[in-house]
Coordinates of N, CA and C in Angstrom, one line a residue:
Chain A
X160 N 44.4 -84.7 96.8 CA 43.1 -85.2 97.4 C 43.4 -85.7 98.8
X161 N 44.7 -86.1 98.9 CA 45.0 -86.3 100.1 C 45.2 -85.2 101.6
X162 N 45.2 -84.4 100.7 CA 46.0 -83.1 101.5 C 44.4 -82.7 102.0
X163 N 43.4 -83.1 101.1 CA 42.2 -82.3 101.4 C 41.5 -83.5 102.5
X164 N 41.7 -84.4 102.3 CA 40.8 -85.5 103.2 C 41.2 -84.8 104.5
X165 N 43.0 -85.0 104.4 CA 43.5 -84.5 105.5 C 43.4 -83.2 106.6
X166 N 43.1 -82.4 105.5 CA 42.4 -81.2 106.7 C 40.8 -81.3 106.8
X167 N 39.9 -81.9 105.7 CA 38.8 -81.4 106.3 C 38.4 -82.8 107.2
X168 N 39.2 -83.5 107.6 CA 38.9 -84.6 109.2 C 40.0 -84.1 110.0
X169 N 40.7 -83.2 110.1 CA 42.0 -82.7 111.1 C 40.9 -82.3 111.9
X170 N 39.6 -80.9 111.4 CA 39.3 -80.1 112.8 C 38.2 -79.5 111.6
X171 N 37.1 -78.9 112.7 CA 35.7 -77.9 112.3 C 35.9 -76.8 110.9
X172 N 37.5 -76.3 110.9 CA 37.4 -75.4 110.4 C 38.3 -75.7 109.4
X173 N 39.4 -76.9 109.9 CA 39.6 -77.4 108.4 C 38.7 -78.2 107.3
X174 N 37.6 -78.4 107.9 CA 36.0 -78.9 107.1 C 36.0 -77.9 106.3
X175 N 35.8 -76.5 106.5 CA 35.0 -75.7 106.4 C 36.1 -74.9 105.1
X176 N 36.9 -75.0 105.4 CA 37.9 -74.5 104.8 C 38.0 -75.5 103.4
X177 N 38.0 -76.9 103.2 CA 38.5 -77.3 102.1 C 36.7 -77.1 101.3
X178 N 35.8 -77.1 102.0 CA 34.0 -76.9 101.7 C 34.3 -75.7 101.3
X179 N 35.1 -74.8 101.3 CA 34.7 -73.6 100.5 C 36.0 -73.3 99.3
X180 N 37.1 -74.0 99.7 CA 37.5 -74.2 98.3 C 36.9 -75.0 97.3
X181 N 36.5 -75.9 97.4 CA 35.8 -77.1 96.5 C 34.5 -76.2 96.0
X182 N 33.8 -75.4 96.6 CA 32.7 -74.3 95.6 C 33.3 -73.5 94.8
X183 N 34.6 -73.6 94.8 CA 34.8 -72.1 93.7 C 34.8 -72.9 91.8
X184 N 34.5 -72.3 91.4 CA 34.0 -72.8 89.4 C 34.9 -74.0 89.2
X185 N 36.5 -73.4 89.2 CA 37.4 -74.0 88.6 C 37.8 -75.3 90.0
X186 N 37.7 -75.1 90.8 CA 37.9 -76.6 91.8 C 36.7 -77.8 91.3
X187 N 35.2 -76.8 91.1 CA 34.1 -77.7 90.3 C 34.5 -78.3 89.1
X188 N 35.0 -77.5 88.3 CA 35.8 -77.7 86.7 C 36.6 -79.1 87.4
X189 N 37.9 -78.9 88.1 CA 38.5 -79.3 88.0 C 37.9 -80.8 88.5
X190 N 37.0 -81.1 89.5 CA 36.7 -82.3 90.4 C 35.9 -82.6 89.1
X191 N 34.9 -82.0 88.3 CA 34.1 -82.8 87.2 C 35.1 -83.7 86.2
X192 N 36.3 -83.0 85.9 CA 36.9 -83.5 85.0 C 37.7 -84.9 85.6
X193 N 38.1 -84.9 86.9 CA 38.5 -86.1 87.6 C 37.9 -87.1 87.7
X194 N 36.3 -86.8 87.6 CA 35.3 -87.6 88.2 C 35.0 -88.3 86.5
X195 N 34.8 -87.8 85.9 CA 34.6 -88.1 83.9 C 35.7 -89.1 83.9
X196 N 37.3 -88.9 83.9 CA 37.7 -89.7 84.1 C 37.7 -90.8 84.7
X197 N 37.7 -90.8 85.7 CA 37.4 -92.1 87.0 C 36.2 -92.6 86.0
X198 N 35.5 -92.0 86.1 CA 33.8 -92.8 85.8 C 33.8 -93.5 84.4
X199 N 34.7 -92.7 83.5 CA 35.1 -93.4 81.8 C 35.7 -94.7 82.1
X200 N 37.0 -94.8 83.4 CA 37.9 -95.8 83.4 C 37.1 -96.9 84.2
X201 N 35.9 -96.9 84.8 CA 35.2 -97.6 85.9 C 34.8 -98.3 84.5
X202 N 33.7 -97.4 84.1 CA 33.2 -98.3 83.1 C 33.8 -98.9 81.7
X203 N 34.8 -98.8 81.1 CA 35.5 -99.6 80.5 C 36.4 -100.4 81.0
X204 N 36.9 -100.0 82.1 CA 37.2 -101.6 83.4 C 36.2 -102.7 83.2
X205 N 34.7 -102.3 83.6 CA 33.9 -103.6 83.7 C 33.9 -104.0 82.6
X206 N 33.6 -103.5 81.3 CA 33.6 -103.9 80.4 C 35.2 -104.7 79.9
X207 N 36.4 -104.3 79.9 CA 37.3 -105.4 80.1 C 36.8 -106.8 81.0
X208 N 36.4 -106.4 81.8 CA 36.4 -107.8 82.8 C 35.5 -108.6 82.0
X209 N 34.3 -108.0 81.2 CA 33.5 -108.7 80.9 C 34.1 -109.6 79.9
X210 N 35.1 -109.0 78.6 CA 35.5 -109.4 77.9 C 36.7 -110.5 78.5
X211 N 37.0 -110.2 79.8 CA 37.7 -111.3 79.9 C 37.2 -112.3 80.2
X212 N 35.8 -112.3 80.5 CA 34.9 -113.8 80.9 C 34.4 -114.2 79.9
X213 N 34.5 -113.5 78.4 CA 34.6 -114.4 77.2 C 33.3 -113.8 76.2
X214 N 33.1 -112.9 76.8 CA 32.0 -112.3 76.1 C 31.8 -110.7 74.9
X215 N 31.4 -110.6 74.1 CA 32.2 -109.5 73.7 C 33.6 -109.4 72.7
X216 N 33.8 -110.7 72.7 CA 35.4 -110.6 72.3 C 35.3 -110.3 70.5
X217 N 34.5 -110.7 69.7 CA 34.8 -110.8 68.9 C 34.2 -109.5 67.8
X218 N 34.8 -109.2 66.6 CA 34.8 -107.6 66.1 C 34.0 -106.8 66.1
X219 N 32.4 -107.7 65.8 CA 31.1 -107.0 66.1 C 30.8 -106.7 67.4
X220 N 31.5 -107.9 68.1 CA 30.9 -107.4 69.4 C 32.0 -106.4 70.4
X221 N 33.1 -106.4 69.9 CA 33.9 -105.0 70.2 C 33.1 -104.0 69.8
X222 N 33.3 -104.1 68.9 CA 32.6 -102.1 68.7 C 31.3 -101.7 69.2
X223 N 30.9 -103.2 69.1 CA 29.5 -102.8 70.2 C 29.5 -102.2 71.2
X224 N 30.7 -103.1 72.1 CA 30.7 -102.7 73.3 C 30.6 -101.6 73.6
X225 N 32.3 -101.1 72.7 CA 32.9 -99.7 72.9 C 31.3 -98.3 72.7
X226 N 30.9 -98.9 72.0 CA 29.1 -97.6 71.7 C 28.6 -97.7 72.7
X227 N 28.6 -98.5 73.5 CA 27.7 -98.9 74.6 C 28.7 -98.0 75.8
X228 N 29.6 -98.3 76.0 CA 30.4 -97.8 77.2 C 30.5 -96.5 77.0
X229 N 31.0 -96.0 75.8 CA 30.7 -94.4 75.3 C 29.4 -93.6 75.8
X230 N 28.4 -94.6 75.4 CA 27.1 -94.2 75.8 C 26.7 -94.2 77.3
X231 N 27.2 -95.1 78.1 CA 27.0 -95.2 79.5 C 28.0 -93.8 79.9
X232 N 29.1 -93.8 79.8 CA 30.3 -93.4 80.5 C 29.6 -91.5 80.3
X233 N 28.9 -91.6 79.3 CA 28.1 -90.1 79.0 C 27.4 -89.8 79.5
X234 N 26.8 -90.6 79.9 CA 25.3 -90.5 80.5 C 25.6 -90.0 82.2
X235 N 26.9 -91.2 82.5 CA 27.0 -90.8 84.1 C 28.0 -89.4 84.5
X236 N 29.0 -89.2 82.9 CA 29.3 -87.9 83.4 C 28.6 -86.8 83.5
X237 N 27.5 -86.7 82.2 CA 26.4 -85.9 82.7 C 25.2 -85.3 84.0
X238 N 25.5 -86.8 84.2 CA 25.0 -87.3 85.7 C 26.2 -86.1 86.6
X239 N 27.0 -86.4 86.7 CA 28.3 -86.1 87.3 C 28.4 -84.5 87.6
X240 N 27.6 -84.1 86.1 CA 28.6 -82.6 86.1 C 27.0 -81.9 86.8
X241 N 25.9 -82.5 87.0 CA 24.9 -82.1 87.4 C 24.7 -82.1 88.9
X242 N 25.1 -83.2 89.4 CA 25.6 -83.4 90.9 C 26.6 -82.7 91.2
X243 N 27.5 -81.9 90.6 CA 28.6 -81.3 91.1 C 27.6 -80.0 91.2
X244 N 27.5 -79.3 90.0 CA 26.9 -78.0 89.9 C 25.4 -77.6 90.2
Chain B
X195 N 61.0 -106.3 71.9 CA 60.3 -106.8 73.4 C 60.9 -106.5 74.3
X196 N 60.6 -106.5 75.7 CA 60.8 -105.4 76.6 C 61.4 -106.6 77.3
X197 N 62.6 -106.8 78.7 CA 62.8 -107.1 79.5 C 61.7 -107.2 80.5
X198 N 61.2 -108.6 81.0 CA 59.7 -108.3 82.0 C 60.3 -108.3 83.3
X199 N 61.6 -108.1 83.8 CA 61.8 -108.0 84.9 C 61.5 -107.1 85.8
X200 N 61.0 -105.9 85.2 CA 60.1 -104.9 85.9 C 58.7 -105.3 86.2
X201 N 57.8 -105.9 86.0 CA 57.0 -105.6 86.5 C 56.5 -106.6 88.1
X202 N 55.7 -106.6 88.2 CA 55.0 -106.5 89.8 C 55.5 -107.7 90.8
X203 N 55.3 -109.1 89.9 CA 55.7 -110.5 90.2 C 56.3 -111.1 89.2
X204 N 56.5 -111.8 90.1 CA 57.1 -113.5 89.4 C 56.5 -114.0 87.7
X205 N 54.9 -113.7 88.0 CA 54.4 -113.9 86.3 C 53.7 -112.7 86.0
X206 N 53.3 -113.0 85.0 CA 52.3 -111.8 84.1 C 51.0 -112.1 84.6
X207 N 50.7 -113.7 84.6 CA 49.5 -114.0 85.0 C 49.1 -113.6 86.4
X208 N 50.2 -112.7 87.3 CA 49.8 -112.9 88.7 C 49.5 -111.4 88.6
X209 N 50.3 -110.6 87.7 CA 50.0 -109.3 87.8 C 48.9 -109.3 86.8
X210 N 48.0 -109.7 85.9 CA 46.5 -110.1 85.1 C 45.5 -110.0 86.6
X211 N 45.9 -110.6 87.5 CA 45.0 -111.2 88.5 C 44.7 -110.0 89.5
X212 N 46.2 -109.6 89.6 CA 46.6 -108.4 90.6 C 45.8 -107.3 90.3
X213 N 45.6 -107.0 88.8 CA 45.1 -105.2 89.0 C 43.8 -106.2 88.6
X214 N 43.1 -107.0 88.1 CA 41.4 -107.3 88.4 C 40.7 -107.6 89.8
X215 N 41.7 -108.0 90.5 CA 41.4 -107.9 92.1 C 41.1 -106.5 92.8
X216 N 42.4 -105.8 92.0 CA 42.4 -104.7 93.1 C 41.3 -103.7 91.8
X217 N 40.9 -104.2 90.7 CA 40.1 -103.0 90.3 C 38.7 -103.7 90.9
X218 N 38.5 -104.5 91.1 CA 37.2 -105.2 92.0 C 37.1 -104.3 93.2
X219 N 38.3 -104.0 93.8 CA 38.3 -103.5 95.6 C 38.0 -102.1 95.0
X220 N 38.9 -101.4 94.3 CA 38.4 -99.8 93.6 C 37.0 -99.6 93.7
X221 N 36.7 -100.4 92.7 CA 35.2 -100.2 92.2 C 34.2 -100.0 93.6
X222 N 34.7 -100.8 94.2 CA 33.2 -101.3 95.6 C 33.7 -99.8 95.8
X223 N 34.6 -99.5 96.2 CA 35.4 -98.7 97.2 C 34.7 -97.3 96.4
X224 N 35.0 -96.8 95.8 CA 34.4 -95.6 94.8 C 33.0 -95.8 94.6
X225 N 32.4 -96.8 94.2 CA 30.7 -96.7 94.1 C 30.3 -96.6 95.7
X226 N 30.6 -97.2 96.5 CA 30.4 -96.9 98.0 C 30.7 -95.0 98.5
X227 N 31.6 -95.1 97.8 CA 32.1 -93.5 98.9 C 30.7 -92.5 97.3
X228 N 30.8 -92.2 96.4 CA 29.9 -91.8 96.0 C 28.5 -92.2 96.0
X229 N 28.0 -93.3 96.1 CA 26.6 -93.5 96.6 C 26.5 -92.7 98.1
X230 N 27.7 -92.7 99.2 CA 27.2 -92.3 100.1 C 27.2 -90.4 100.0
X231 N 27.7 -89.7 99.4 CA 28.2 -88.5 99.4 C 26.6 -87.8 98.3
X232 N 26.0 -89.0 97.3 CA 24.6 -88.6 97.1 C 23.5 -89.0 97.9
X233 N 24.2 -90.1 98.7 CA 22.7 -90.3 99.5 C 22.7 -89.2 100.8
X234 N 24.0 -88.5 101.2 CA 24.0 -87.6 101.9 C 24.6 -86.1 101.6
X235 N 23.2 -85.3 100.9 CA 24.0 -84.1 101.0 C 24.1 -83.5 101.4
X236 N 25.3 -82.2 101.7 CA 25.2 -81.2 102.5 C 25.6 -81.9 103.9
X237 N 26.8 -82.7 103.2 CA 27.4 -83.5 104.5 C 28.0 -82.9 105.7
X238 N 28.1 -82.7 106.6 CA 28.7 -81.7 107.9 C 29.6 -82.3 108.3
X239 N 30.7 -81.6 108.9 CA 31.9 -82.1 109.7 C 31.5 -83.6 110.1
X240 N 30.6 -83.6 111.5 CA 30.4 -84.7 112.2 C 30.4 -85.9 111.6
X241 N 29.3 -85.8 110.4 CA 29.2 -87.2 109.9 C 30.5 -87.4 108.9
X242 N 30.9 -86.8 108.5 CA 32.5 -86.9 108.0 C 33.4 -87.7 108.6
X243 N 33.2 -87.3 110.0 CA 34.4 -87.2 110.6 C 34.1 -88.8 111.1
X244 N 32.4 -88.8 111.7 CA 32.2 -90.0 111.7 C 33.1 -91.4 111.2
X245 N 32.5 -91.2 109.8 CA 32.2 -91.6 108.5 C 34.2 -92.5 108.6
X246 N 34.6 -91.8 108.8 CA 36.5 -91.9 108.8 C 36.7 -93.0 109.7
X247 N 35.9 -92.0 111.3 CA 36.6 -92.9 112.1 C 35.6 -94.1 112.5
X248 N 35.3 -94.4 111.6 CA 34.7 -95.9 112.1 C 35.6 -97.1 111.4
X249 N 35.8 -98.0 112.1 CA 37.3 -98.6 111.7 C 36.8 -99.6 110.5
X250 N 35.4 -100.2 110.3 CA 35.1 -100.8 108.9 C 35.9 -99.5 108.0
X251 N 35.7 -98.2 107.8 CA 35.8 -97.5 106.3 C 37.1 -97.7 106.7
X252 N 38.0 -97.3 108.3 CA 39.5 -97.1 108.0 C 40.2 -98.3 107.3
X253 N 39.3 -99.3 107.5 CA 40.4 -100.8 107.0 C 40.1 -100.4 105.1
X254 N 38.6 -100.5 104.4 CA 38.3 -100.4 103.4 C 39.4 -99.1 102.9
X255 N 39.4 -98.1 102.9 CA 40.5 -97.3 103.1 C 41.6 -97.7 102.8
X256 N 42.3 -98.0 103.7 CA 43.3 -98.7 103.5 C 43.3 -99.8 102.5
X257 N 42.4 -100.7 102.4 CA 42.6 -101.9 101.6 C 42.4 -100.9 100.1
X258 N 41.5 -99.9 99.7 CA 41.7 -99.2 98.7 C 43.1 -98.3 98.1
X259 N 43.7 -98.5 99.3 CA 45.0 -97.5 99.0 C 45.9 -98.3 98.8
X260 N 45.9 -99.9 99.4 CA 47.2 -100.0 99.2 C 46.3 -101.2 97.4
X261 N 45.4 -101.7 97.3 CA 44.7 -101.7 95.7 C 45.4 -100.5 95.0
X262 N 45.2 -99.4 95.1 CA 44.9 -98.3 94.1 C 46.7 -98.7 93.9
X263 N 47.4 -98.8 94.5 CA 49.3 -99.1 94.7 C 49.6 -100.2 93.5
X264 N 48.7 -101.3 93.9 CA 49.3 -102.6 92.7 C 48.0 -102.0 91.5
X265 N 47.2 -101.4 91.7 CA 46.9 -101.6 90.3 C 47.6 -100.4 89.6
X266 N 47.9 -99.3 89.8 CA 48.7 -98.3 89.3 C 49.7 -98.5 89.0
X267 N 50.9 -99.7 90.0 CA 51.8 -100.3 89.4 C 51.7 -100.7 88.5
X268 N 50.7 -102.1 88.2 CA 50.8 -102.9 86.8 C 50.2 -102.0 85.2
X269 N 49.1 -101.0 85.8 CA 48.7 -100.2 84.9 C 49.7 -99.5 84.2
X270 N 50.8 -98.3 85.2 CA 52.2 -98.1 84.7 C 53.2 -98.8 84.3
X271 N 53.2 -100.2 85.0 CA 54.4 -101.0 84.4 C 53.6 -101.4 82.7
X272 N 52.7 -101.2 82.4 CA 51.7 -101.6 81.1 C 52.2 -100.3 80.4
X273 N 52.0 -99.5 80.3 CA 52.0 -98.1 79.4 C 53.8 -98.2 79.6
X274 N 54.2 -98.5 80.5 CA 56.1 -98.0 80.4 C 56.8 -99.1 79.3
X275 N 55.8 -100.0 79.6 CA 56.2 -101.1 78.3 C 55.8 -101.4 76.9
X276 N 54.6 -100.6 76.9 CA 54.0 -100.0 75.2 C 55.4 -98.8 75.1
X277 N 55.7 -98.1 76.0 CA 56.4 -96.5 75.2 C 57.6 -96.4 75.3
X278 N 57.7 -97.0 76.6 CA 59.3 -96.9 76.9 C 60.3 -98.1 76.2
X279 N 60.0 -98.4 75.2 CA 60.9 -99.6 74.7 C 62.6 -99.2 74.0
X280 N 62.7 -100.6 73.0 CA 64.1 -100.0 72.3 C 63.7 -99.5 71.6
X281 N 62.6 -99.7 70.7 CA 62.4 -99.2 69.7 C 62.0 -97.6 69.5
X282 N 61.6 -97.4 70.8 CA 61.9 -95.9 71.0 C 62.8 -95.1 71.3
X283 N 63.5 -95.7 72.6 CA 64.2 -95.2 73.3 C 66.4 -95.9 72.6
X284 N 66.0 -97.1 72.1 CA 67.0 -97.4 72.1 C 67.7 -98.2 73.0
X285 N 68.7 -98.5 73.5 CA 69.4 -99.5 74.6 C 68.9 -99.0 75.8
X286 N 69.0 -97.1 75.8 CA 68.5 -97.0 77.1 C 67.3 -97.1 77.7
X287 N 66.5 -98.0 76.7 CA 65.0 -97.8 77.2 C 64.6 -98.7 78.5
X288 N 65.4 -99.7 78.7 CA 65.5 -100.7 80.1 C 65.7 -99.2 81.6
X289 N 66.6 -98.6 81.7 CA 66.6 -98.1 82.4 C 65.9 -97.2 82.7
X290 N 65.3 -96.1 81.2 CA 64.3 -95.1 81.5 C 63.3 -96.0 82.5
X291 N 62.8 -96.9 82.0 CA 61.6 -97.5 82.4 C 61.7 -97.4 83.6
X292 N 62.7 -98.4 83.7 CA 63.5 -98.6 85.6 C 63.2 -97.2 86.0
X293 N 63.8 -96.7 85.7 CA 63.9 -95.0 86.3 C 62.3 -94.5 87.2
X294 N 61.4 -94.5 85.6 CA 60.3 -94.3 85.7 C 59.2 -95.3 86.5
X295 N 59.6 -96.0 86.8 CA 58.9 -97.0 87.3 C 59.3 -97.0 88.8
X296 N 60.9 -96.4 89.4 CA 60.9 -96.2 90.4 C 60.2 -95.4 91.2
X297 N 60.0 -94.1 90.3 CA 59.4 -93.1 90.3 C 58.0 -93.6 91.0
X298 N 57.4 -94.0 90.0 CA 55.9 -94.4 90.4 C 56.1 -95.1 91.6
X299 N 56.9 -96.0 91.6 CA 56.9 -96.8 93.5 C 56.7 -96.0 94.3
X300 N 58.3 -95.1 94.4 CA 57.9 -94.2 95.7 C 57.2 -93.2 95.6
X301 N 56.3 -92.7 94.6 CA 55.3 -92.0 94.9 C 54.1 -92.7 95.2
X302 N 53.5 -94.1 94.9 CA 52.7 -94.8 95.9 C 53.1 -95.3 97.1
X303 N 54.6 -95.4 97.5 CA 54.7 -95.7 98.8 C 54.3 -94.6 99.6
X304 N 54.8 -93.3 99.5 CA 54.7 -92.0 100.0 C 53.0 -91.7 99.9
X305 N 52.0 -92.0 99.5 CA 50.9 -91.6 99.3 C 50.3 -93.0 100.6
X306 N 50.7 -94.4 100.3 CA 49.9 -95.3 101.5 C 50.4 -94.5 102.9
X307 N 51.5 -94.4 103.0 CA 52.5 -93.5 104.5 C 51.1 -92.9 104.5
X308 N 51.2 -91.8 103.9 CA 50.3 -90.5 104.3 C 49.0 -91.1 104.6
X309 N 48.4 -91.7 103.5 CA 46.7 -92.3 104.2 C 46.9 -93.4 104.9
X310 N 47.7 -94.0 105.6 CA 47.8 -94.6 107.2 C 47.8 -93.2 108.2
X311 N 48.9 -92.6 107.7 CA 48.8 -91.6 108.9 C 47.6 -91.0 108.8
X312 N 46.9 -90.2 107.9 CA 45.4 -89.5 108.1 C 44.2 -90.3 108.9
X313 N 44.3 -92.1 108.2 CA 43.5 -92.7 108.6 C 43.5 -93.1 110.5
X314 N 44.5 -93.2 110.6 CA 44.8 -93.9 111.9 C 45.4 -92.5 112.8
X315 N 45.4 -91.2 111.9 CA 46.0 -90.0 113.1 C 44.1 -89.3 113.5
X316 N 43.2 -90.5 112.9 CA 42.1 -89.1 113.5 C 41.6 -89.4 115.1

């Protein structure tokens, strides 16, 4: 990701160049699948924090949570794979 | 139980603090660059390039890179001490760790290098 930041701010045509790798299926495949990731670990991050401010902690409200973050983390990769494609 | 001389600091409590800080800086840092990349599509070189060299994002940038550094550390030094133990590995499991854990350093040192240079070569 770095290699790509790096050419497409080097110059016009290194823009253009990493903009037309990033359309082919499998670069989409692959950036949806990074982004699901990230977006799963974002939101079970907050949800940690939350539990570390004392909320949530206990068995009912674990598995709660976890249905809830499942359900979010779904929703935005959906989000995700719709904004890509 | 694992030897804690691997991980980040002096206590556990400081690396607890460490990767909730730096997943605070992540978060802003990622909801920021994706809010902007939907609120602008069909983004062109210019405002790209913009976008980089304005020195608010190069510092945020940076302060994300060298974040993404300690939380990857403590998150790896976390998983190297669920798997890499004795009871897996045996006596040598202090060192795999070490090993692996070096690993992961200088591949985050080598990665902040590169995005100072990208940030600050535009």
């Amino acid at each position: 990701m770095l290699y790509a930041l790096s050419k497409s701010l080097g110059s016009e045509e290194g823009f253009a160049d990493v903009k037309a790798t990033l359309t082919s299926p499998l670069a989409k495949f692959v950036a949806w699948g990074l982004l699901s990731a990230l977006l799963y670990h974002l939101v079970a991050g907050v949800r940690h924090m939350i539990m570390d401010m004392g909320i949530g902690e206990t068995l009912e409200g674990g598995t709660l949570g976890s249905k809830i973050i499942i359900a979010v983390s779904a929703v935005l990769i959906v989000l995700a794979g719709v904004w890509i494609w | 139980m694992v030897t804690s001389v691997t991980n980040l600091s002096r206590s556990g409590l400081y690396d607890w603090m460490a990767q909730r800080v730096s997943a605070v800086v992540l978060a802003a840092y990622f909801i920021f660059l994706i809010g902007y990349l939907v609120a602008n599509p069909g983004i062109g070189y210019d405002q790209w390039h913009g976008l980089f060299a304005h020195n608010g994002m190069r510092i945020f940038s940076l302060l994300a890179l060298v974040a993404l550094g300690a939380h990857a550390w403590v998150g790896m030094w976390t998983i190297a001490t669920d798997y890499l133990t004795p009871m897996a590995l045996g006596k040598s499991a202090t060192a795999v760790r070490f090993l692996f854990q070096a690993v992961c350093g200088v591949a985050m040192f080598a990665y902040f290098v590169w995005g100072v240079q990208i940030l600050w070569g535009i």
